[in-house]
Amino acid sequence: MTDATLRRTILKGVLALPCLPAPAADDSRFIVEARYWEKLPHRKIKCTLCPRECVIDDRERGYCGVRENRGGVYYTLVHSRVCAANIDPIEKKPFFHVLPGTLSFSIATAGCNVNCKMCQNWDISQVRPEQVRSLYMPPREVAALARQNRCATVSYTYTEPVIFYEYMVDTAEAARAAGVRNVVVTGGYISTDPLKELAKRVDAIKVDLKAFSEKFYREVVNGELKPVLQTLVTLRKLGTWSEIVYLVIPTLNDSDREFRDLARWVKAELGPDVPLHFTRFHPQYLLKNLPATPLKTLERAKAIADAEGLQYVYLGNVPGHAAENTYCPKCRRVLIEREGFFIRGLHLSQGRCPGCRQPIPGIWGKS
Amino acid sequence: MAQAGVTRREVLGGCFAFAAGQACGQSRDFVSQTSAGTAPAGPSRVVIARDAALRSGGSVDSARLAALLDRAMQAFFEVDKPVEAWRRVVKPGEVVGLKVNCLAGKGASTHPALAEIICERLQQAGIRARDILIWDRLSDDLESAGFRIQTGRDRVRVMGNELLGYEDELSTWGSAGSLLAKALTRVCDAVINLPVLKDHGIVGVTLALKNLFGAVHNPNKYHPNAGDPYVADVYMLPPIRQKVRLAICDAVNGQYEGGPSYMPQWSWPFNGLLVARDPVALDRTGWEIIEEERARRGMKPLREAGREPRWIARAARYGIGTDDPRRIRRIEV
């Protein structure tokens, strides 16, 4: 199979690239000195990219499994090492207020800095780079492929883009230079300094807020809530467009109180106009013992968030539901009609409601 | 017993031609003596064998190491000959894995000389050379510790997990959810665990239980909270509990601080081996040895350093073995 054929296969939407030969574990093309780390005595280092701040011995890797201490110098092993590449509708991320109806060139490398029991992509996020088949795809090639395939954006997604930070930042610069925008799909578990640097180079960030309790983050995510909330606040202050996804899992994060606390916090700290998506859980990975989220639970979550004054509350993974649409918060006119990942009607006029002229926040391009 | 003119290197090359089953009676009550299942009813025995003259000119004297291993095995199994001890562990026709620990390169890894001697003894007990696999997480790690990768099927094989791969289906127990190495699940019928005696900067110590992190695809996920409960949970994964039959801790060198990397300034010559079927008892004993050395050097205990290996007590609660010093019988030889 030629490289071109391989690439076409990838672009058809083969998530884990099963047909590709795995490059050697130590392929030097993928290994670049990491950013955000400190030297410690005795060849140890401290990673400062995410709040976990792993202290790592020589020849060891951080929790993410993709950043390695080699003789007291810290390296990323996944620069340009793409294990998943697809062309997706941007609604799949989901971004509902960013260039609706456009395509996004979506890439990921192996690895993640948390370990969510409900991960839907664990077979690429919870493995080391040498344990999954990958392709060499340097930043300029990503930008060129995005343009070639008429994608309005490059998405850093599927796994946790924070752990391929260097590659993401370099690619974002290359894409921007090529006239392609950048969007990030993240758990938001990132330290403030690298987040600020990232925000300069990307256009929108979707944060998976996995629950509104530290207990859940500790027991189900293997992470912390507080730094994620800090990420959202920082993005708001920086003016980076953000949307929030909250995966509703039966019995674990679906109480009225948690929905209400979440909605009140979003309104108070971020504002009422931040899109909040309540999405449906399906059992997988280490949470196969729970059922899919009942539709009524999602509708209850939306009702609570609406009542608290949030203006753009959506439901996800329920194709055809009316709560997939965007409505004018002032006159309730339907502005964007959706069905699953597809746009059925786009009625915005220069970012405003065509009826009452209410401005609708988001990145609307030339629509 | 070695053939004249045959070196240990050749043993690893598969030239050491003990016929399968030669002079090998079936092991008595073989299965009941393995570590699979629940903790033993009586005290757990841990043999600590030492030889002050183990080193010669800075390197390990292989002949003395072989003698030390034989002494330890005979004492543990209370038999007169080493081969009788090994027949209590394995039986002809089985594929036996030696899970070494090579992360730290030369200095703080399982000595290849020890693995070679065990290969020799296994063959004397009727295991074919081709049915022995020396394995660890990565081939690079094995090579950095002095092993030579060998993949041919006619000799003792030496391979990292990346060469044999991992299962596609998750194995789960408690907090652990991992893809297991095929070396463990598909290749080996029995595993001899060959850890080292070493401090660990995150989880306190790395001994028998933690060495099985090398059998899963995602060990990096199991270090938070000083490894508790992860170390115990990983060991509870059924293929691990069912197949690991014996632990022989390479304590030629000990390291009481700065692990898991090799830090010569914090290493000391323990000149010994620890042998046990109960990995919890071995870990408890090894932890005490490390604490004793830390105390001698004026260092604070691991508890005060914020990395007490609480997972040892958890493993005992799970029934893997015992961590109660009153129920651990130290046998020093």
XYZ file of C-alpha atoms in Angstrom:
700
model
C 0.000 0.000 0.000
C 1.447 3.368 -0.985
C 1.592 6.357 1.331
C -1.071 8.082 -0.704
C -3.383 5.096 -0.448
C -2.750 4.876 3.250
C -3.624 8.489 3.667
C -6.837 8.098 1.718
C -7.731 5.156 3.916
C -7.207 7.287 6.967
C -9.236 10.119 5.592
C -12.148 7.819 4.947
C -12.486 7.608 8.669
C -10.515 4.665 9.896
C -10.072 5.640 13.502
C -7.306 3.392 14.726
C -5.451 2.911 11.459
C -5.494 -0.883 11.614
C -3.933 -1.272 8.202
C -0.809 0.713 8.878
C 2.548 -0.694 9.818
C 3.545 0.488 13.268
C 6.615 2.700 13.088
C 9.510 1.719 15.319
C 9.047 2.724 18.943
C 12.115 4.885 18.828
C 11.483 6.545 15.478
C 13.356 9.820 15.872
C 10.901 11.744 13.697
C 8.412 11.709 16.547
C 10.753 12.628 19.377
C 11.072 16.324 20.141
C 12.172 18.038 23.327
C 9.094 18.797 25.379
C 7.972 22.187 26.639
C 6.940 22.895 30.222
C 9.183 20.883 32.468
C 11.811 21.525 35.125
C 15.081 19.802 35.846
C 15.395 18.195 39.265
C 18.480 16.697 40.917
C 19.671 13.213 39.950
C 18.382 13.316 36.366
C 14.781 13.551 37.505
C 12.409 16.052 35.936
C 9.067 17.583 36.850
C 6.504 17.979 34.100
C 4.572 21.231 34.442
C 2.297 20.845 31.450
C -0.685 19.659 33.449
C -1.700 19.970 37.113
C -0.629 16.408 37.798
C 2.996 17.645 37.760
C 4.530 14.185 37.449
C 8.033 13.793 38.839
C 9.736 11.426 36.451
C 12.875 9.378 36.768
C 15.324 8.823 33.999
C 13.924 6.362 31.407
C 10.420 6.744 32.809
C 7.295 8.378 31.420
C 4.632 10.551 32.924
C 1.079 9.480 33.656
C 0.182 10.302 30.047
C 2.580 7.651 28.747
C 3.837 9.827 25.880
C 6.422 12.099 27.503
C 9.681 10.521 28.583
C 12.727 11.482 30.636
C 15.865 10.551 28.756
C 18.973 11.279 30.735
C 17.438 14.265 32.498
C 15.890 15.826 29.395
C 12.177 15.564 28.781
C 10.832 14.579 25.383
C 7.488 14.184 23.728
C 7.313 10.920 21.793
C 4.264 11.869 19.750
C 5.148 14.897 17.683
C 3.582 14.340 14.250
C 2.663 10.797 15.323
C -0.964 10.586 14.299
C -2.916 7.512 15.367
C -6.310 8.797 14.278
C -7.279 11.174 11.488
C -10.712 11.853 10.091
C -12.733 14.519 8.412
C -15.675 15.229 10.683
C -18.529 17.663 10.739
C -17.667 20.241 13.380
C -20.964 19.385 15.057
C -19.426 16.042 16.004
C -16.952 17.664 18.404
C -19.509 19.115 19.318
C -19.147 22.799 18.504
C -22.577 24.341 17.912
C -21.466 27.961 17.780
C -18.397 27.567 15.581
C -18.703 27.616 11.795
C -21.796 25.392 11.627
C -21.991 22.997 8.715
C -18.259 23.001 8.061
C -15.783 20.159 8.092
C -12.947 19.759 10.520
C -9.725 17.889 9.860
C -9.456 15.935 13.081
C -6.302 14.375 14.472
C -5.041 12.639 17.585
C -2.001 10.915 18.940
C -1.951 8.175 21.566
C -2.132 9.072 25.246
C -4.128 10.928 27.870
C -3.423 12.653 31.187
C -6.486 11.206 32.915
C -8.082 7.760 32.806
C -11.873 8.133 32.617
C -13.734 4.929 33.260
C -16.218 5.862 30.543
C -13.648 6.702 27.849
C -15.015 5.949 24.394
C -11.587 6.021 22.746
C -9.611 4.159 25.407
C -7.964 1.968 22.801
C -5.980 4.993 21.618
C -6.065 7.260 24.683
C -4.992 4.717 27.274
C -2.079 3.244 25.379
C 1.476 4.218 24.730
C 2.388 5.508 21.285
C 4.254 2.354 20.336
C 1.190 0.251 21.167
C -0.964 1.749 18.424
C -0.428 2.096 14.723
C 0.500 5.607 13.681
C 1.433 7.698 10.706
C 3.991 10.482 10.369
C 2.045 13.648 9.674
C 4.057 16.827 10.297
C 2.284 20.150 10.948
C 2.525 21.563 7.439
C 1.120 18.367 5.996
C -1.863 18.565 8.343
C -2.491 22.136 7.262
C -2.198 21.192 3.593
C -4.508 18.205 3.979
C -7.064 20.339 5.775
C -7.079 22.858 2.935
C -7.095 20.173 0.265
C -10.138 18.600 1.881
C -11.946 21.934 2.316
C -11.890 21.820 6.055
C -12.465 25.114 7.810
C -10.670 23.931 10.916
C -8.177 21.490 12.298
C -9.482 19.722 15.399
C -7.184 18.344 18.073
C -9.431 15.690 19.500
C -10.314 12.005 20.183
C -7.673 11.473 22.883
C -6.401 14.374 25.038
C -4.610 17.014 22.987
C -2.935 18.487 26.065
C -0.549 15.534 25.990
C 0.482 16.251 22.405
C 0.840 19.912 23.222
C 3.987 20.603 21.177
C 2.530 19.002 18.077
C -0.779 20.792 18.555
C 0.844 24.195 18.947
C 3.151 23.725 15.957
C 0.279 22.466 13.825
C -1.999 25.295 14.913
C 0.599 27.795 13.722
C 1.001 25.992 10.406
C -2.758 25.777 9.920
C -3.311 29.423 10.764
C -0.603 30.393 8.281
C -2.488 28.357 5.681
C -5.780 30.095 6.471
C -7.269 27.237 8.461
C -8.620 27.765 11.967
C -7.974 25.574 14.976
C -10.296 24.046 17.543
C -9.459 21.913 20.553
C -11.492 19.209 22.275
C -10.076 18.699 25.746
C -10.739 17.659 29.304
C -9.242 20.979 30.320
C -6.718 19.428 32.699
C -3.861 21.740 31.802
C -1.700 24.215 33.690
C -2.420 27.896 33.244
C 0.785 28.986 31.468
C 0.624 26.431 28.645
C -3.109 27.089 28.355
C -2.500 30.787 27.795
C 0.081 30.031 25.118
C -2.268 27.597 23.445
C -5.161 30.046 23.515
C -3.131 32.506 21.428
C -2.947 29.992 18.627
C -6.408 28.446 18.522
C -9.885 29.774 17.883
C -12.136 27.689 20.096
C -11.879 25.154 22.876
C -14.487 22.647 23.927
C -14.054 21.447 27.466
C -15.418 18.134 28.672
C -16.571 18.972 32.163
C -17.040 15.429 33.331
C -18.955 16.166 36.508
C -19.323 18.895 39.084
C -17.819 17.074 42.054
C -14.289 16.342 43.151
C -15.432 12.876 44.204
C -16.358 11.993 40.646
C -13.101 13.385 39.303
C -11.138 11.428 41.885
C -12.975 8.129 41.495
C -14.053 8.042 37.864
C -11.688 10.380 36.028
C -8.472 9.992 38.010
C -8.099 13.733 37.930
C -9.292 16.889 39.695
C -12.225 19.226 39.097
C -10.718 22.465 40.373
C -8.047 22.893 37.660
C -10.661 22.214 34.972
C -12.872 24.970 36.329
C -9.799 27.207 36.388
C -9.239 26.417 32.712
C -12.773 27.530 31.865
C -12.388 30.760 33.819
C -9.034 31.472 32.173
C -10.468 30.918 28.707
C -13.330 33.260 29.456
C -10.934 35.956 30.616
C -8.808 35.475 27.515
C -11.853 35.712 25.282
C -11.288 32.300 23.696
C -14.553 30.857 22.476
C -15.527 27.902 24.671
C -18.294 25.359 24.825
C -18.881 22.846 27.588
C -19.910 19.224 27.286
C -21.238 17.348 30.299
C -21.646 13.609 29.771
C -24.525 12.541 31.988
C -23.875 9.139 33.570
C -26.707 7.416 35.428
C -26.205 7.435 39.210
C -22.751 9.005 39.067
C -23.269 12.650 38.065
C -26.998 13.005 37.349
C -28.537 14.522 40.478
C -30.679 17.660 40.361
C -28.333 19.281 42.812
C -25.265 18.663 40.678
C -27.010 19.986 37.545
C -28.122 23.075 39.471
C -24.691 23.699 41.015
C -23.111 23.342 37.601
C -25.545 25.724 35.913
C -25.191 28.333 38.650
C -21.421 28.174 38.491
C -21.391 28.510 34.693
C -23.703 31.505 34.806
C -21.804 33.225 37.605
C -18.250 32.534 36.473
C -18.517 32.302 32.691
C -21.799 33.970 31.797
C -25.214 32.790 30.595
C -24.215 32.640 26.934
C -21.702 29.768 27.137
C -23.129 26.754 25.290
C -23.630 23.784 27.582
C -24.205 20.357 26.027
C -25.678 17.552 28.112
C -24.811 14.371 26.266
C -25.945 10.816 26.543
C -23.646 8.170 28.015
C -23.337 4.711 26.478
C -21.740 1.928 28.543
C -18.127 1.188 27.617
C -14.551 0.670 28.803
C -14.676 0.316 32.598
C -18.286 1.426 33.012
C -20.118 -1.347 31.242
C -22.253 -2.014 34.283
C -24.355 1.114 33.864
C -27.198 1.673 31.399
C -27.308 4.362 28.742
C -28.617 7.683 30.003
C -32.420 7.834 29.881
C -33.699 10.670 27.726
C -35.740 11.943 30.653
C -32.579 12.492 32.667
C -31.096 14.620 29.909
C -34.309 16.609 29.613
C -34.304 17.126 33.371
C -30.737 18.447 33.215
C -31.674 20.861 30.446
C -34.755 22.048 32.290
C -32.683 22.841 35.372
C -30.003 24.660 33.400
C -32.643 26.605 31.439
C -34.361 27.590 34.667
C -31.061 28.844 36.053
C -30.814 31.226 33.117
C -28.364 29.589 30.747
C -29.256 30.608 27.205
C -27.775 27.830 25.059
C -28.389 24.437 26.595
C -28.229 21.498 24.192
C -28.750 17.763 24.330
C -26.318 15.445 22.561
C -26.249 11.844 21.319
C -30.033 12.050 20.834
C -30.374 12.639 17.077
C -33.535 14.441 16.068
C -34.291 15.928 19.482
C -35.489 19.533 19.438
C -32.795 20.442 21.950
C -30.170 19.962 19.248
C -31.313 23.216 17.675
C -30.137 26.721 18.473
C -32.904 29.121 19.459
C -32.816 32.876 19.833
C -32.750 33.524 23.590
C -34.866 36.617 23.079
C -37.647 35.693 20.604
C -37.228 31.839 20.631
C -36.971 31.659 16.827
C -35.093 28.601 15.530
C -31.736 29.828 14.258
C -29.873 26.588 13.487
C -31.712 23.327 12.863
C -29.675 20.177 13.465
C -30.169 16.454 13.237
C -27.276 14.588 14.749
C -24.141 15.999 13.161
C -25.986 17.529 10.228
C -27.337 21.019 9.648
C -30.912 21.071 8.353
C -31.334 24.811 8.390
C -29.081 27.790 9.055
C -31.023 30.990 9.577
C -28.511 33.300 11.224
C -27.924 36.643 9.626
C -24.422 37.972 10.205
C -24.362 36.370 13.603
C -27.751 37.719 14.591
C -31.285 36.465 14.870
C -32.984 37.470 11.588
C -36.172 38.227 13.493
C -35.227 40.361 16.499
C -31.584 41.099 15.575
C -30.357 39.607 18.836
C -26.590 38.942 18.524
C -25.773 35.286 18.968
C -22.288 34.628 20.376
C -19.939 32.338 18.486
C -17.674 32.152 15.455
C -19.914 32.343 12.443
C -17.535 33.066 9.584
C -19.209 34.670 6.615
C -22.676 33.293 7.270
C 25.516 -29.834 36.479
C 26.924 -28.425 33.287
C 28.507 -30.141 30.339
C 32.227 -29.577 30.100
C 33.141 -26.581 28.025
C 29.619 -25.192 27.840
C 29.312 -21.641 29.030
C 26.255 -19.951 30.456
C 26.096 -17.813 27.347
C 25.582 -21.000 25.394
C 22.856 -22.029 27.764
C 20.960 -18.964 26.655
C 21.796 -19.935 23.125
C 19.958 -23.164 23.590
C 23.048 -25.385 23.426
C 22.535 -26.825 26.863
C 20.857 -30.027 25.852
C 19.041 -31.518 28.774
C 16.517 -33.947 27.459
C 12.981 -33.165 28.372
C 11.916 -35.316 31.243
C 15.374 -36.727 31.792
C 15.497 -38.078 35.297
C 12.511 -35.992 36.147
C 9.770 -37.457 38.211
C 6.522 -35.587 38.403
C 6.456 -32.974 41.101
C 4.509 -33.935 44.172
C 1.341 -31.963 44.912
C 2.550 -29.494 42.356
C -0.518 -27.338 41.949
C -1.289 -27.007 45.624
C 2.177 -25.633 46.220
C 1.880 -22.825 43.766
C 1.034 -19.308 44.729
C -2.274 -19.397 42.895
C -5.363 -19.170 45.025
C -5.604 -17.926 48.549
C -2.917 -17.101 51.054
C -1.220 -20.060 52.710
C -2.693 -21.285 55.983
C 0.620 -21.471 57.817
C 3.387 -18.913 58.127
C 4.847 -17.667 54.872
C 8.474 -18.559 54.449
C 10.988 -16.104 53.080
C 14.523 -17.334 52.577
C 17.238 -14.708 52.756
C 20.449 -16.149 51.358
C 23.620 -14.079 51.482
C 27.244 -14.480 50.532
C 29.697 -11.797 51.581
C 32.160 -13.019 48.953
C 29.662 -12.874 46.091
C 31.659 -10.263 44.238
C 35.003 -10.738 42.680
C 36.862 -7.679 41.447
C 33.740 -5.559 41.331
C 31.618 -7.991 39.346
C 29.388 -10.809 40.467
C 31.037 -14.221 40.663
C 28.674 -16.426 38.665
C 29.751 -19.628 40.331
C 29.124 -18.205 43.789
C 25.802 -16.778 42.624
C 24.805 -20.238 41.391
C 25.776 -21.738 44.710
C 23.827 -19.048 46.540
C 20.728 -19.709 44.457
C 21.009 -23.443 45.065
C 21.373 -22.894 48.790
C 18.355 -20.609 48.837
C 16.178 -22.992 46.852
C 17.176 -26.012 48.894
C 16.444 -24.123 52.105
C 13.103 -22.873 50.874
C 11.898 -26.260 49.678
C 13.780 -28.229 52.344
C 15.355 -30.597 49.861
C 18.859 -31.921 49.417
C 19.390 -31.090 45.760
C 18.595 -27.974 43.737
C 16.877 -29.963 40.995
C 14.433 -31.333 43.531
C 13.521 -27.811 44.488
C 12.902 -26.807 40.893
C 10.745 -29.858 40.325
C 8.460 -28.472 42.999
C 7.999 -25.347 40.917
C 7.721 -26.529 37.326
C 7.122 -29.702 35.420
C 8.378 -30.908 32.044
C 6.323 -29.740 29.117
C 5.477 -26.410 30.676
C 6.555 -23.107 29.212
C 8.218 -21.080 31.929
C 8.616 -17.320 31.917
C 11.254 -15.445 33.877
C 9.872 -11.973 34.542
C 12.963 -9.894 35.076
C 13.130 -6.214 36.017
C 15.377 -4.232 33.707
C 14.058 -0.693 33.775
C 17.138 0.760 35.444
C 19.803 -0.729 33.208
C 22.947 -2.290 34.599
C 23.348 -1.708 38.304
C 19.759 -1.958 39.474
C 18.250 -4.634 37.257
C 17.954 -8.389 37.487
C 21.409 -9.760 36.754
C 21.572 -11.733 33.495
C 23.837 -14.157 35.341
C 21.008 -14.995 37.731
C 18.590 -15.569 34.861
C 21.133 -17.768 33.138
C 21.601 -19.927 36.220
C 17.842 -20.313 36.577
C 17.591 -21.328 32.913
C 20.194 -23.955 33.612
C 18.345 -25.254 36.652
C 15.022 -25.296 34.832
C 16.571 -27.408 32.102
C 17.965 -29.738 34.720
C 14.408 -30.025 36.031
C 13.196 -31.069 32.609
C 12.125 -27.834 30.976
C 13.290 -27.553 27.393
C 15.383 -24.504 26.497
C 12.826 -23.553 23.880
C 10.172 -23.534 26.598
C 11.874 -20.807 28.597
C 11.127 -17.152 27.974
C 12.973 -14.308 29.677
C 10.755 -11.266 29.325
C 10.211 -7.723 30.446
C 8.356 -4.633 29.348
C 10.678 -3.587 26.535
C 13.466 -5.202 24.568
C 15.452 -1.988 25.000
C 15.241 -2.390 28.761
C 16.433 -5.978 28.522
C 19.374 -4.985 26.376
C 20.320 -2.110 28.627
C 20.504 -4.557 31.533
C 22.839 -6.839 29.591
C 20.465 -9.369 28.050
C 20.637 -10.221 24.371
C 17.330 -10.378 22.528
C 16.678 -13.850 21.146
C 13.539 -14.700 19.263
C 14.431 -18.058 17.702
C 12.158 -20.899 18.759
C 14.935 -23.442 19.227
C 16.520 -21.829 22.261
C 15.798 -19.787 25.354
C 13.947 -16.742 24.159
C 14.614 -13.233 25.440
C 11.958 -10.724 24.413
C 10.253 -7.510 25.378
C 6.496 -7.225 25.437
C 6.489 -5.157 22.275
C 7.641 -8.197 20.308
C 4.888 -10.503 21.568
C 2.170 -7.890 21.944
C -0.776 -7.448 24.252
C -4.241 -8.942 24.408
C -7.022 -7.007 22.680
C -9.518 -7.466 25.497
C -9.245 -5.640 28.790
C -8.629 -7.517 32.008
C -10.100 -5.777 35.015
C -9.927 -6.058 38.778
C -10.768 -3.235 41.173
C -9.071 -0.086 39.915
C -7.043 -1.987 37.336
C -8.089 -2.164 33.706
C -5.307 -3.323 31.428
C -4.338 -5.233 28.364
C -2.164 -8.097 29.514
C 1.083 -9.049 27.825
C 0.763 -12.127 25.658
C 4.020 -13.333 27.156
C 1.967 -13.947 30.270
C -1.366 -14.963 28.799
C -0.429 -16.930 25.685
C 3.158 -18.070 26.020
C 3.831 -18.994 29.628
C 2.244 -21.698 31.749
C 4.246 -20.645 34.774
C 6.137 -17.506 35.741
C 9.147 -17.113 38.003
C 9.168 -13.531 39.252
C 12.676 -12.025 39.414
C 12.384 -8.537 40.883
C 15.102 -6.429 42.455
C 15.467 -4.958 45.948
C 14.890 -1.287 45.334
C 13.449 1.955 46.578
C 10.865 3.649 44.378
C 10.422 7.409 44.436
C 6.655 7.243 43.972
C 5.323 3.933 45.303
C 7.896 3.386 48.065
C 9.551 0.169 47.022
C 9.597 -2.026 43.959
C 9.807 -5.731 44.679
C 7.734 -8.789 43.735
C 4.219 -7.371 43.456
C 5.143 -4.279 41.503
C 7.346 -6.207 39.088
C 4.144 -7.432 37.447
C 3.497 -3.893 36.224
C 5.670 -5.186 33.419
C 2.837 -7.479 32.388
C 0.345 -4.717 31.598
C 0.216 -2.167 28.807
C -0.408 0.898 30.991
C 1.808 0.900 34.104
C 2.018 4.698 33.953
C -1.616 4.834 35.086
C -0.909 3.003 38.332
C 1.464 5.262 40.240
C -0.877 7.852 41.831
C -1.491 7.676 45.592
C 1.837 5.921 46.078
C 0.546 2.972 44.059
C -2.344 2.149 46.384
C -4.480 0.266 45.469
C -3.074 -0.176 41.999
C -0.116 -2.454 42.740
C -2.341 -4.910 44.589
C -5.142 -4.616 42.042
C -2.873 -5.388 39.098
C -1.528 -8.461 40.887
C -5.117 -9.634 41.366
C -5.675 -9.904 37.618
C -6.371 -13.627 37.277
C -3.607 -14.662 34.854
C -1.026 -13.065 37.112
C -2.263 -14.781 40.260
C -2.688 -18.071 38.493
C 0.691 -18.231 36.806
C 3.278 -16.666 39.100
C 4.684 -19.558 41.124
C 7.764 -18.253 42.822
C 9.592 -15.007 43.462
C 13.359 -14.823 43.585
C 14.409 -11.293 44.400
C 17.799 -10.315 43.034
C 19.256 -8.561 46.060
C 22.855 -8.695 44.970
C 22.597 -4.915 45.112
C 20.046 -3.061 47.144
C 18.980 0.528 46.625
C 17.476 2.444 49.515
C 16.804 5.812 47.864
C 16.469 7.423 44.445
C 14.734 4.551 42.638
C 13.576 3.335 40.275
C 16.585 4.706 38.367
C 19.962 3.325 39.301
C 21.649 5.646 41.766
C 25.019 4.198 42.773
C 25.358 6.684 45.621
C 22.276 5.148 47.269
C 23.027 1.520 46.503
C 24.654 -0.964 48.807
C 25.938 -4.499 48.381
C 23.378 -6.732 50.029
C 24.976 -9.749 48.342
C 21.857 -11.833 48.583
C 18.728 -13.399 47.182
C 15.238 -13.498 48.682
C 13.065 -16.483 47.826
C 9.362 -16.833 48.564
C 6.160 -18.165 47.145
C 4.203 -15.485 48.938
C 4.906 -12.196 47.143
C 3.362 -10.159 49.942
C 5.648 -11.710 52.529
C 8.603 -11.153 50.253
C 7.650 -7.514 49.724
C 7.111 -6.947 53.422
C 10.527 -8.465 54.130
C 12.231 -6.498 51.364
C 10.601 -3.294 52.549
C 11.932 -3.932 56.068
C 15.432 -4.508 54.688
C 15.269 -1.218 52.802
C 13.971 0.615 55.883
C 16.754 -0.866 57.981
C 19.320 0.400 55.515
C 17.682 3.828 55.394
C 17.782 3.993 59.174
C 21.454 3.008 59.189
C 22.128 5.872 56.801
C 20.161 8.351 58.883
C 17.316 8.669 56.383
C 13.713 9.010 57.431
C 11.323 6.092 56.971
C 9.280 5.875 53.793
C 6.128 6.751 55.714
C 7.634 10.121 56.650
C 8.892 10.523 53.100
C 5.267 10.303 51.959
C 5.604 7.037 50.103
C 4.867 4.222 52.480
C 3.978 1.202 50.339
C 0.466 0.793 51.704
C -0.362 -1.479 48.802
C 1.491 -4.277 50.581
C -1.107 -4.269 53.360
C -3.854 -4.053 50.767
C -2.458 -7.077 48.930
C -2.577 -8.943 52.241
C -6.211 -7.916 52.742
C -6.976 -9.259 49.270
C -5.578 -12.628 50.352
C -2.586 -12.638 48.017
C -0.343 -13.363 50.992
C 0.567 -12.122 54.416
C 2.242 -8.919 55.544
C 2.044 -9.766 59.237
C 5.618 -10.120 60.509
C 4.388 -12.647 63.081
C 3.238 -14.862 60.240
C 6.346 -14.469 58.120
C 9.158 -16.880 58.866
C 12.505 -15.477 57.824
C 15.001 -18.216 57.056
C 18.520 -16.854 56.796
C 21.093 -19.043 55.103
